[in-house]
Amino acid sequence: MVKTYLRNIFGNLRKNFKLSISFKISMTYMGLYLLSIVIVVFSAMTGYFIYQTIGLDRTGELYAGVITQKTIREKEVISEYLIDERLNGVTIYDSKFEQILNTQSQLDVYVNNVFYKFESVLRDEVYVYSTSVFENNQMYYVNIYFDASRIIDEVTMIGLFVSGAGLLGLMIMVAVGPVASRKLVQPISDMTEVARTISANNINTRLNVKASQHELKELAETFNNMMDRIEDDYIKQQQFVSDASHELRTPIAVLRGYVDMLDRWGKNDKEILEESIQAIKNEAGNMQDLVEKLLFIARNDKKTLKLTKEEFNINEVMDEVFKETKMIDTTHEINNATCEDVIVFADKNRIKQAIRIFVENAIKFTPSGGKIDIFCDIKGEFVSINVKDSGIGIRSKDLKKIFNRFYRAEVSRDKESGGHGLGLSIAKIIILGHRGKINVRSQYGEGSTFSILLPYIKILPKAKIVNE
Ligand code: ADP
């Protein structure tokens, strides 16, 4: 029982320690702070010690010459010169390192070794200064001993003071640090909480940008922008599904109507049978067309639409579309002005599909007897394929919307021949997929010109016609 309780407590603690960024930030700063205290204490103590020993070295340098001279030349008692209270004693050696003077008993060999000097400071609280003096044509070696106890006391005091101040700072840090760092990362917890609650039902929920600062503010803004885009796409997707279902409802209702009619009366009535079969055929074709268009758009949305590009002469495609149109439409005057031989690198079938969409629209929205011109010209680095009609035209308020999915202007919505409002969306997908552009010029009641602008590779030189 107690064991499980303890395990739970430790488990929770470990989890909190592991997960809490604020805890980690506090610990890192405390670690760094402790390290800097250690460095500051160490530097202060050694700095002060070095400063003091430099002073002792200077004093030693002053005394060494005088003491050696007096000892060698005047054979005077050296203690008279031990005027400085810090001086503990002197030892002098001749050039053969024979001791000729020793006013203290600590050492009887000449010392000029940094490690020994350091050790003697720590062990005996004595600082040894060593030098050589040239006197009477001879070299003498001198050790001067200074009392280092005061320096050690001062160094210890400095160490204690600096560490004390550092610890005081650490205590303040321990008290304030976690609160400050928790406050700093609070927006992250808020964001997590909000992000957790966002779903399809409340996709419009956004993070509170004002509550965060600096990089976290940027993060919140980026998150909100991303959510805006997702929401936009989500709404479009929903709209698409609902429009598509709506479009499919009419042909399905028509099909059901004819099937019911066939069921009731059509079995024996040849006329009804004929009419129903024809209508069912039409609606099935209509549905197939719609489903294919929907699939095309869905593939584009899923980025699985592939373009098989090749080099070809745009004139060939225009010619093919022109001939096909002439065959299926005899109610309009259709003209094709061949343009220069422009070579493009594109998906031939898709480009043909796009041109057909514009031509079919021109046929649909131009009353019988009207004129349709298919022609091309060069516009900078683009070849412009134009379909011009003398049809009903487009109102300027509709012009912005005609490329929207399922959009049909009022006039064409009433028309029986009207499509599903997907043609131009498909053409736009194809042309943009080729880094092209679409231009539309229209005058309501007078006609429209749709231009596909495609980047081209080259224009072939015109073949010369030689008259013999
Ligand atoms: P639809 O299948 O209805 O033709 P589109 O996407 O091809 O769908 O066209 C969208 C709408 O743009 C049409 O319903 C029509 O209102 C308008 N439109 C397109 N082409 C023309 C045109 N040549 N003349 C007049 N209106 C046009």
PDB file of N, CA and C in Angstrom, residues 216-288:
ATOM      1  N   LEU A 216       6.662  33.135 -29.177  1.00  0.00           N
ATOM      2  CA  LEU A 216       5.415  32.411 -28.914  1.00  0.00           C
ATOM      3  C   LEU A 216       4.244  33.104 -29.604  1.00  0.00           C
ATOM      4  N   LYS A 217       4.340  34.424 -29.707  1.00  0.00           N
ATOM      5  CA  LYS A 217       3.305  35.179 -30.419  1.00  0.00           C
ATOM      6  C   LYS A 217       3.329  34.767 -31.892  1.00  0.00           C
ATOM      7  N   GLU A 218       4.555  34.667 -32.414  1.00  0.00           N
ATOM      8  CA  GLU A 218       4.727  34.268 -33.814  1.00  0.00           C
ATOM      9  C   GLU A 218       4.162  32.862 -34.025  1.00  0.00           C
ATOM     10  N   LEU A 219       4.452  31.983 -33.046  1.00  0.00           N
ATOM     11  CA  LEU A 219       3.963  30.604 -33.135  1.00  0.00           C
ATOM     12  C   LEU A 219       2.432  30.595 -33.144  1.00  0.00           C
ATOM     13  N   ALA A 220       1.833  31.393 -32.244  1.00  0.00           N
ATOM     14  CA  ALA A 220       0.370  31.436 -32.163  1.00  0.00           C
ATOM     15  C   ALA A 220      -0.210  31.970 -33.465  1.00  0.00           C
ATOM     16  N   GLU A 221       0.443  33.022 -34.024  1.00  0.00           N
ATOM     17  CA  GLU A 221      -0.066  33.590 -35.281  1.00  0.00           C
ATOM     18  C   GLU A 221       0.042  32.584 -36.411  1.00  0.00           C
ATOM     19  N   THR A 222       1.206  31.887 -36.469  1.00  0.00           N
ATOM     20  CA  THR A 222       1.398  30.885 -37.517  1.00  0.00           C
ATOM     21  C   THR A 222       0.357  29.776 -37.395  1.00  0.00           C
ATOM     22  N   PHE A 223       0.106  29.374 -36.149  1.00  0.00           N
ATOM     23  CA  PHE A 223      -0.886  28.314 -35.905  1.00  0.00           C
ATOM     24  C   PHE A 223      -2.267  28.786 -36.375  1.00  0.00           C
ATOM     25  N   ASN A 224      -2.609  30.035 -36.017  1.00  0.00           N
ATOM     26  CA  ASN A 224      -3.920  30.565 -36.419  1.00  0.00           C
ATOM     27  C   ASN A 224      -4.044  30.671 -37.935  1.00  0.00           C
ATOM     28  N   ASN A 225      -2.943  31.117 -38.577  1.00  0.00           N
ATOM     29  CA  ASN A 225      -2.980  31.204 -40.051  1.00  0.00           C
ATOM     30  C   ASN A 225      -3.195  29.830 -40.656  1.00  0.00           C
ATOM     31  N   MET A 226      -2.491  28.833 -40.084  1.00  0.00           N
ATOM     32  CA  MET A 226      -2.630  27.466 -40.596  1.00  0.00           C
ATOM     33  C   MET A 226      -4.087  27.003 -40.436  1.00  0.00           C
ATOM     34  N   MET A 227      -4.669  27.326 -39.261  1.00  0.00           N
ATOM     35  CA  MET A 227      -6.052  26.924 -39.015  1.00  0.00           C
ATOM     36  C   MET A 227      -7.002  27.634 -39.984  1.00  0.00           C
ATOM     37  N   ASP A 228      -6.676  28.902 -40.317  1.00  0.00           N
ATOM     38  CA  ASP A 228      -7.508  29.638 -41.292  1.00  0.00           C
ATOM     39  C   ASP A 228      -7.521  28.883 -42.617  1.00  0.00           C
ATOM     40  N   ARG A 229      -6.309  28.458 -43.022  1.00  0.00           N
ATOM     41  CA  ARG A 229      -6.220  27.764 -44.319  1.00  0.00           C
ATOM     42  C   ARG A 229      -6.973  26.438 -44.266  1.00  0.00           C
ATOM     43  N   ILE A 230      -6.774  25.709 -43.138  1.00  0.00           N
ATOM     44  CA  ILE A 230      -7.449  24.410 -43.016  1.00  0.00           C
ATOM     45  C   ILE A 230      -8.962  24.618 -43.031  1.00  0.00           C
ATOM     46  N   GLU A 231      -9.418  25.646 -42.303  1.00  0.00           N
ATOM     47  CA  GLU A 231     -10.860  25.909 -42.242  1.00  0.00           C
ATOM     48  C   GLU A 231     -11.396  26.256 -43.629  1.00  0.00           C
ATOM     49  N   ASP A 232     -10.616  27.084 -44.335  1.00  0.00           N
ATOM     50  CA  ASP A 232     -10.995  27.469 -45.690  1.00  0.00           C
ATOM     51  C   ASP A 232     -11.168  26.246 -46.580  1.00  0.00           C
ATOM     52  N   ASP A 233     -10.130  25.381 -46.541  1.00  0.00           N
ATOM     53  CA  ASP A 233     -10.159  24.168 -47.362  1.00  0.00           C
ATOM     54  C   ASP A 233     -11.316  23.267 -46.955  1.00  0.00           C
ATOM     55  N   TYR A 234     -11.528  23.197 -45.636  1.00  0.00           N
ATOM     56  CA  TYR A 234     -12.578  22.327 -45.109  1.00  0.00           C
ATOM     57  C   TYR A 234     -13.947  22.794 -45.609  1.00  0.00           C
ATOM     58  N   ILE A 235     -14.152  24.130 -45.531  1.00  0.00           N
ATOM     59  CA  ILE A 235     -15.437  24.681 -45.979  1.00  0.00           C
ATOM     60  C   ILE A 235     -15.613  24.443 -47.483  1.00  0.00           C
ATOM     61  N   LYS A 236     -14.502  24.680 -48.239  1.00  0.00           N
ATOM     62  CA  LYS A 236     -14.570  24.470 -49.697  1.00  0.00           C
ATOM     63  C   LYS A 236     -14.924  23.020 -50.000  1.00  0.00           C
ATOM     64  N   GLN A 237     -14.270  22.118 -49.245  1.00  0.00           N
ATOM     65  CA  GLN A 237     -14.486  20.686 -49.455  1.00  0.00           C
ATOM     66  C   GLN A 237     -15.952  20.332 -49.198  1.00  0.00           C
ATOM     67  N   GLN A 238     -16.465  20.883 -48.087  1.00  0.00           N
ATOM     68  CA  GLN A 238     -17.866  20.602 -47.741  1.00  0.00           C
ATOM     69  C   GLN A 238     -18.796  21.150 -48.811  1.00  0.00           C
ATOM     70  N   GLN A 239     -18.467  22.359 -49.285  1.00  0.00           N
ATOM     71  CA  GLN A 239     -19.275  22.993 -50.318  1.00  0.00           C
ATOM     72  C   GLN A 239     -19.254  22.137 -51.584  1.00  0.00           C
ATOM     73  N   PHE A 240     -18.038  21.643 -51.897  1.00  0.00           N
ATOM     74  CA  PHE A 240     -17.860  20.829 -53.104  1.00  0.00           C
ATOM     75  C   PHE A 240     -18.714  19.569 -53.017  1.00  0.00           C
ATOM     76  N   VAL A 241     -18.643  18.898 -51.871  1.00  0.00           N
ATOM     77  CA  VAL A 241     -19.406  17.653 -51.695  1.00  0.00           C
ATOM     78  C   VAL A 241     -20.898  17.949 -51.806  1.00  0.00           C
ATOM     79  N   SER A 242     -21.331  19.057 -51.156  1.00  0.00           N
ATOM     80  CA  SER A 242     -22.769  19.327 -51.180  1.00  0.00           C
ATOM     81  C   SER A 242     -23.220  19.735 -52.598  1.00  0.00           C
ATOM     82  N   ASP A 243     -22.371  20.530 -53.313  1.00  0.00           N
ATOM     83  CA  ASP A 243     -22.717  20.908 -54.690  1.00  0.00           C
ATOM     84  C   ASP A 243     -22.758  19.679 -55.596  1.00  0.00           C
ATOM     85  N   ALA A 244     -21.767  18.805 -55.412  1.00  0.00           N
ATOM     86  CA  ALA A 244     -21.691  17.608 -56.260  1.00  0.00           C
ATOM     87  C   ALA A 244     -22.929  16.735 -56.029  1.00  0.00           C
ATOM     88  N   SER A 245     -23.333  16.568 -54.762  1.00  0.00           N
ATOM     89  CA  SER A 245     -24.508  15.740 -54.468  1.00  0.00           C
ATOM     90  C   SER A 245     -25.743  16.378 -55.083  1.00  0.00           C
ATOM     91  N   HIS A 246     -25.787  17.708 -54.979  1.00  0.00           N
ATOM     92  CA  HIS A 246     -26.925  18.436 -55.517  1.00  0.00           C
ATOM     93  C   HIS A 246     -27.025  18.216 -57.030  1.00  0.00           C
ATOM     94  N   GLU A 247     -25.875  18.302 -57.704  1.00  0.00           N
ATOM     95  CA  GLU A 247     -25.849  18.123 -59.165  1.00  0.00           C
ATOM     96  C   GLU A 247     -26.278  16.715 -59.555  1.00  0.00           C
ATOM     97  N   LEU A 248     -25.903  15.743 -58.709  1.00  0.00           N
ATOM     98  CA  LEU A 248     -26.230  14.353 -59.048  1.00  0.00           C
ATOM     99  C   LEU A 248     -27.701  14.030 -58.759  1.00  0.00           C
ATOM    100  N   ARG A 249     -28.296  14.833 -57.871  1.00  0.00           N
ATOM    101  CA  ARG A 249     -29.677  14.544 -57.467  1.00  0.00           C
ATOM    102  C   ARG A 249     -30.649  14.658 -58.646  1.00  0.00           C
ATOM    103  N   THR A 250     -30.455  15.688 -59.468  1.00  0.00           N
ATOM    104  CA  THR A 250     -31.400  15.906 -60.586  1.00  0.00           C
ATOM    105  C   THR A 250     -31.381  14.731 -61.578  1.00  0.00           C
ATOM    106  N   PRO A 251     -30.202  14.350 -62.111  1.00  0.00           N
ATOM    107  CA  PRO A 251     -30.255  13.220 -63.057  1.00  0.00           C
ATOM    108  C   PRO A 251     -30.776  11.936 -62.426  1.00  0.00           C
ATOM    109  N   ILE A 252     -30.465  11.715 -61.138  1.00  0.00           N
ATOM    110  CA  ILE A 252     -30.947  10.493 -60.489  1.00  0.00           C
ATOM    111  C   ILE A 252     -32.485  10.540 -60.388  1.00  0.00           C
ATOM    112  N   ALA A 253     -33.027  11.734 -60.061  1.00  0.00           N
ATOM    113  CA  ALA A 253     -34.492  11.866 -59.958  1.00  0.00           C
ATOM    114  C   ALA A 253     -35.131  11.627 -61.328  1.00  0.00           C
ATOM    115  N   VAL A 254     -34.464  12.176 -62.370  1.00  0.00           N
ATOM    116  CA  VAL A 254     -35.000  11.977 -63.735  1.00  0.00           C
ATOM    117  C   VAL A 254     -34.994  10.486 -64.081  1.00  0.00           C
ATOM    118  N   LEU A 255     -33.871   9.835 -63.776  1.00  0.00           N
ATOM    119  CA  LEU A 255     -33.762   8.392 -64.062  1.00  0.00           C
ATOM    120  C   LEU A 255     -34.877   7.627 -63.356  1.00  0.00           C
ATOM    121  N   ARG A 256     -35.085   7.937 -62.073  1.00  0.00           N
ATOM    122  CA  ARG A 256     -36.111   7.238 -61.290  1.00  0.00           C
ATOM    123  C   ARG A 256     -37.488   7.451 -61.903  1.00  0.00           C
ATOM    124  N   GLY A 257     -37.713   8.708 -62.313  1.00  0.00           N
ATOM    125  CA  GLY A 257     -39.004   9.050 -62.910  1.00  0.00           C
ATOM    126  C   GLY A 257     -39.290   8.189 -64.135  1.00  0.00           C
ATOM    127  N   TYR A 258     -38.295   8.085 -65.011  1.00  0.00           N
ATOM    128  CA  TYR A 258     -38.495   7.285 -66.231  1.00  0.00           C
ATOM    129  C   TYR A 258     -38.616   5.803 -65.922  1.00  0.00           C
ATOM    130  N   VAL A 259     -37.825   5.333 -64.951  1.00  0.00           N
ATOM    131  CA  VAL A 259     -37.917   3.908 -64.598  1.00  0.00           C
ATOM    132  C   VAL A 259     -39.302   3.607 -64.043  1.00  0.00           C
ATOM    133  N   ASP A 260     -39.825   4.512 -63.196  1.00  0.00           N
ATOM    134  CA  ASP A 260     -41.180   4.314 -62.655  1.00  0.00           C
ATOM    135  C   ASP A 260     -42.217   4.286 -63.778  1.00  0.00           C
ATOM    136  N   MET A 261     -42.023   5.246 -64.714  1.00  0.00           N
ATOM    137  CA  MET A 261     -42.970   5.337 -65.828  1.00  0.00           C
ATOM    138  C   MET A 261     -42.932   4.044 -66.651  1.00  0.00           C
ATOM    139  N   LEU A 262     -41.711   3.563 -66.905  1.00  0.00           N
ATOM    140  CA  LEU A 262     -41.560   2.311 -67.658  1.00  0.00           C
ATOM    141  C   LEU A 262     -42.258   1.172 -66.920  1.00  0.00           C
ATOM    142  N   ASP A 263     -42.054   1.158 -65.589  1.00  0.00           N
ATOM    143  CA  ASP A 263     -42.601   0.092 -64.763  1.00  0.00           C
ATOM    144  C   ASP A 263     -44.136   0.057 -64.868  1.00  0.00           C
ATOM    145  N   ARG A 264     -44.719   1.283 -64.856  1.00  0.00           N
ATOM    146  CA  ARG A 264     -46.189   1.323 -64.856  1.00  0.00           C
ATOM    147  C   ARG A 264     -46.789   1.101 -66.244  1.00  0.00           C
ATOM    148  N   TRP A 265     -46.308   1.891 -67.187  1.00  0.00           N
ATOM    149  CA  TRP A 265     -46.980   1.837 -68.505  1.00  0.00           C
ATOM    150  C   TRP A 265     -46.069   1.434 -69.663  1.00  0.00           C
ATOM    151  N   GLY A 266     -44.804   1.553 -69.471  1.00  0.00           N
ATOM    152  CA  GLY A 266     -43.900   1.448 -70.610  1.00  0.00           C
ATOM    153  C   GLY A 266     -43.725   0.056 -71.185  1.00  0.00           C
ATOM    154  N   LYS A 267     -44.107  -0.973 -70.379  1.00  0.00           N
ATOM    155  CA  LYS A 267     -43.839  -2.339 -70.860  1.00  0.00           C
ATOM    156  C   LYS A 267     -44.571  -2.627 -72.170  1.00  0.00           C
ATOM    157  N   ASN A 268     -45.791  -2.077 -72.267  1.00  0.00           N
ATOM    158  CA  ASN A 268     -46.567  -2.374 -73.462  1.00  0.00           C
ATOM    159  C   ASN A 268     -46.627  -1.204 -74.443  1.00  0.00           C
ATOM    160  N   ASP A 269     -46.337   0.002 -73.931  1.00  0.00           N
ATOM    161  CA  ASP A 269     -46.435   1.193 -74.795  1.00  0.00           C
ATOM    162  C   ASP A 269     -45.084   1.501 -75.439  1.00  0.00           C
ATOM    163  N   LYS A 270     -45.022   1.232 -76.739  1.00  0.00           N
ATOM    164  CA  LYS A 270     -43.751   1.363 -77.453  1.00  0.00           C
ATOM    165  C   LYS A 270     -43.221   2.799 -77.440  1.00  0.00           C
ATOM    166  N   GLU A 271     -44.168   3.752 -77.518  1.00  0.00           N
ATOM    167  CA  GLU A 271     -43.757   5.167 -77.565  1.00  0.00           C
ATOM    168  C   GLU A 271     -43.084   5.600 -76.261  1.00  0.00           C
ATOM    169  N   ILE A 272     -43.743   5.174 -75.150  1.00  0.00           N
ATOM    170  CA  ILE A 272     -43.174   5.518 -73.826  1.00  0.00           C
ATOM    171  C   ILE A 272     -41.814   4.840 -73.656  1.00  0.00           C
ATOM    172  N   LEU A 273     -41.771   3.588 -74.135  1.00  0.00           N
ATOM    173  CA  LEU A 273     -40.515   2.825 -74.048  1.00  0.00           C
ATOM    174  C   LEU A 273     -39.382   3.564 -74.767  1.00  0.00           C
ATOM    175  N   GLU A 274     -39.665   4.001 -75.984  1.00  0.00           N
ATOM    176  CA  GLU A 274     -38.654   4.714 -76.791  1.00  0.00           C
ATOM    177  C   GLU A 274     -38.191   5.978 -76.094  1.00  0.00           C
ATOM    178  N   GLU A 275     -39.207   6.770 -75.644  1.00  0.00           N
ATOM    179  CA  GLU A 275     -38.907   8.062 -75.021  1.00  0.00           C
ATOM    180  C   GLU A 275     -38.063   7.865 -73.767  1.00  0.00           C
ATOM    181  N   SER A 276     -38.464   6.836 -72.967  1.00  0.00           N
ATOM    182  CA  SER A 276     -37.754   6.596 -71.701  1.00  0.00           C
ATOM    183  C   SER A 276     -36.320   6.165 -71.960  1.00  0.00           C
ATOM    184  N   ILE A 277     -36.138   5.260 -72.916  1.00  0.00           N
ATOM    185  CA  ILE A 277     -34.773   4.785 -73.205  1.00  0.00           C
ATOM    186  C   ILE A 277     -33.898   5.960 -73.624  1.00  0.00           C
ATOM    187  N   GLN A 278     -34.439   6.827 -74.456  1.00  0.00           N
ATOM    188  CA  GLN A 278     -33.676   7.987 -74.928  1.00  0.00           C
ATOM    189  C   GLN A 278     -33.302   8.905 -73.767  1.00  0.00           C
ATOM    190  N   ALA A 279     -34.321   9.142 -72.893  1.00  0.00           N
ATOM    191  CA  ALA A 279     -34.076  10.044 -71.751  1.00  0.00           C
ATOM    192  C   ALA A 279     -33.063   9.415 -70.790  1.00  0.00           C
ATOM    193  N   ILE A 280     -33.203   8.128 -70.543  1.00  0.00           N
ATOM    194  CA  ILE A 280     -32.268   7.458 -69.622  1.00  0.00           C
ATOM    195  C   ILE A 280     -30.848   7.517 -70.180  1.00  0.00           C
ATOM    196  N   LYS A 281     -30.744   7.305 -71.496  1.00  0.00           N
ATOM    197  CA  LYS A 281     -29.433   7.381 -72.149  1.00  0.00           C
ATOM    198  C   LYS A 281     -28.816   8.761 -71.930  1.00  0.00           C
ATOM    199  N   ASN A 282     -29.631   9.801 -72.163  1.00  0.00           N
ATOM    200  CA  ASN A 282     -29.152  11.184 -72.006  1.00  0.00           C
ATOM    201  C   ASN A 282     -28.673  11.453 -70.586  1.00  0.00           C
ATOM    202  N   GLU A 283     -29.528  11.066 -69.638  1.00  0.00           N
ATOM    203  CA  GLU A 283     -29.189  11.351 -68.239  1.00  0.00           C
ATOM    204  C   GLU A 283     -27.963  10.562 -67.784  1.00  0.00           C
ATOM    205  N   ALA A 284     -27.859   9.313 -68.285  1.00  0.00           N
ATOM    206  CA  ALA A 284     -26.688   8.495 -67.910  1.00  0.00           C
ATOM    207  C   ALA A 284     -25.427   9.165 -68.447  1.00  0.00           C
ATOM    208  N   GLY A 285     -25.544   9.646 -69.714  1.00  0.00           N
ATOM    209  CA  GLY A 285     -24.395  10.336 -70.312  1.00  0.00           C
ATOM    210  C   GLY A 285     -24.045  11.586 -69.522  1.00  0.00           C
ATOM    211  N   ASN A 286     -25.077  12.311 -69.113  1.00  0.00           N
ATOM    212  CA  ASN A 286     -24.928  13.531 -68.337  1.00  0.00           C
ATOM    213  C   ASN A 286     -24.200  13.229 -67.004  1.00  0.00           C
ATOM    214  N   MET A 287     -24.662  12.140 -66.382  1.00  0.00           N
ATOM    215  CA  MET A 287     -24.062  11.754 -65.103  1.00  0.00           C
ATOM    216  C   MET A 287     -22.604  11.342 -65.265  1.00  0.00           C
ATOM    217  N   GLN A 288     -22.365  10.602 -66.334  1.00  0.00           N
ATOM    218  CA  GLN A 288     -20.987  10.154 -66.575  1.00  0.00           C
ATOM    219  C   GLN A 288     -20.065  11.362 -66.758  1.00  0.00           C
TER     220      GLN A 288
END
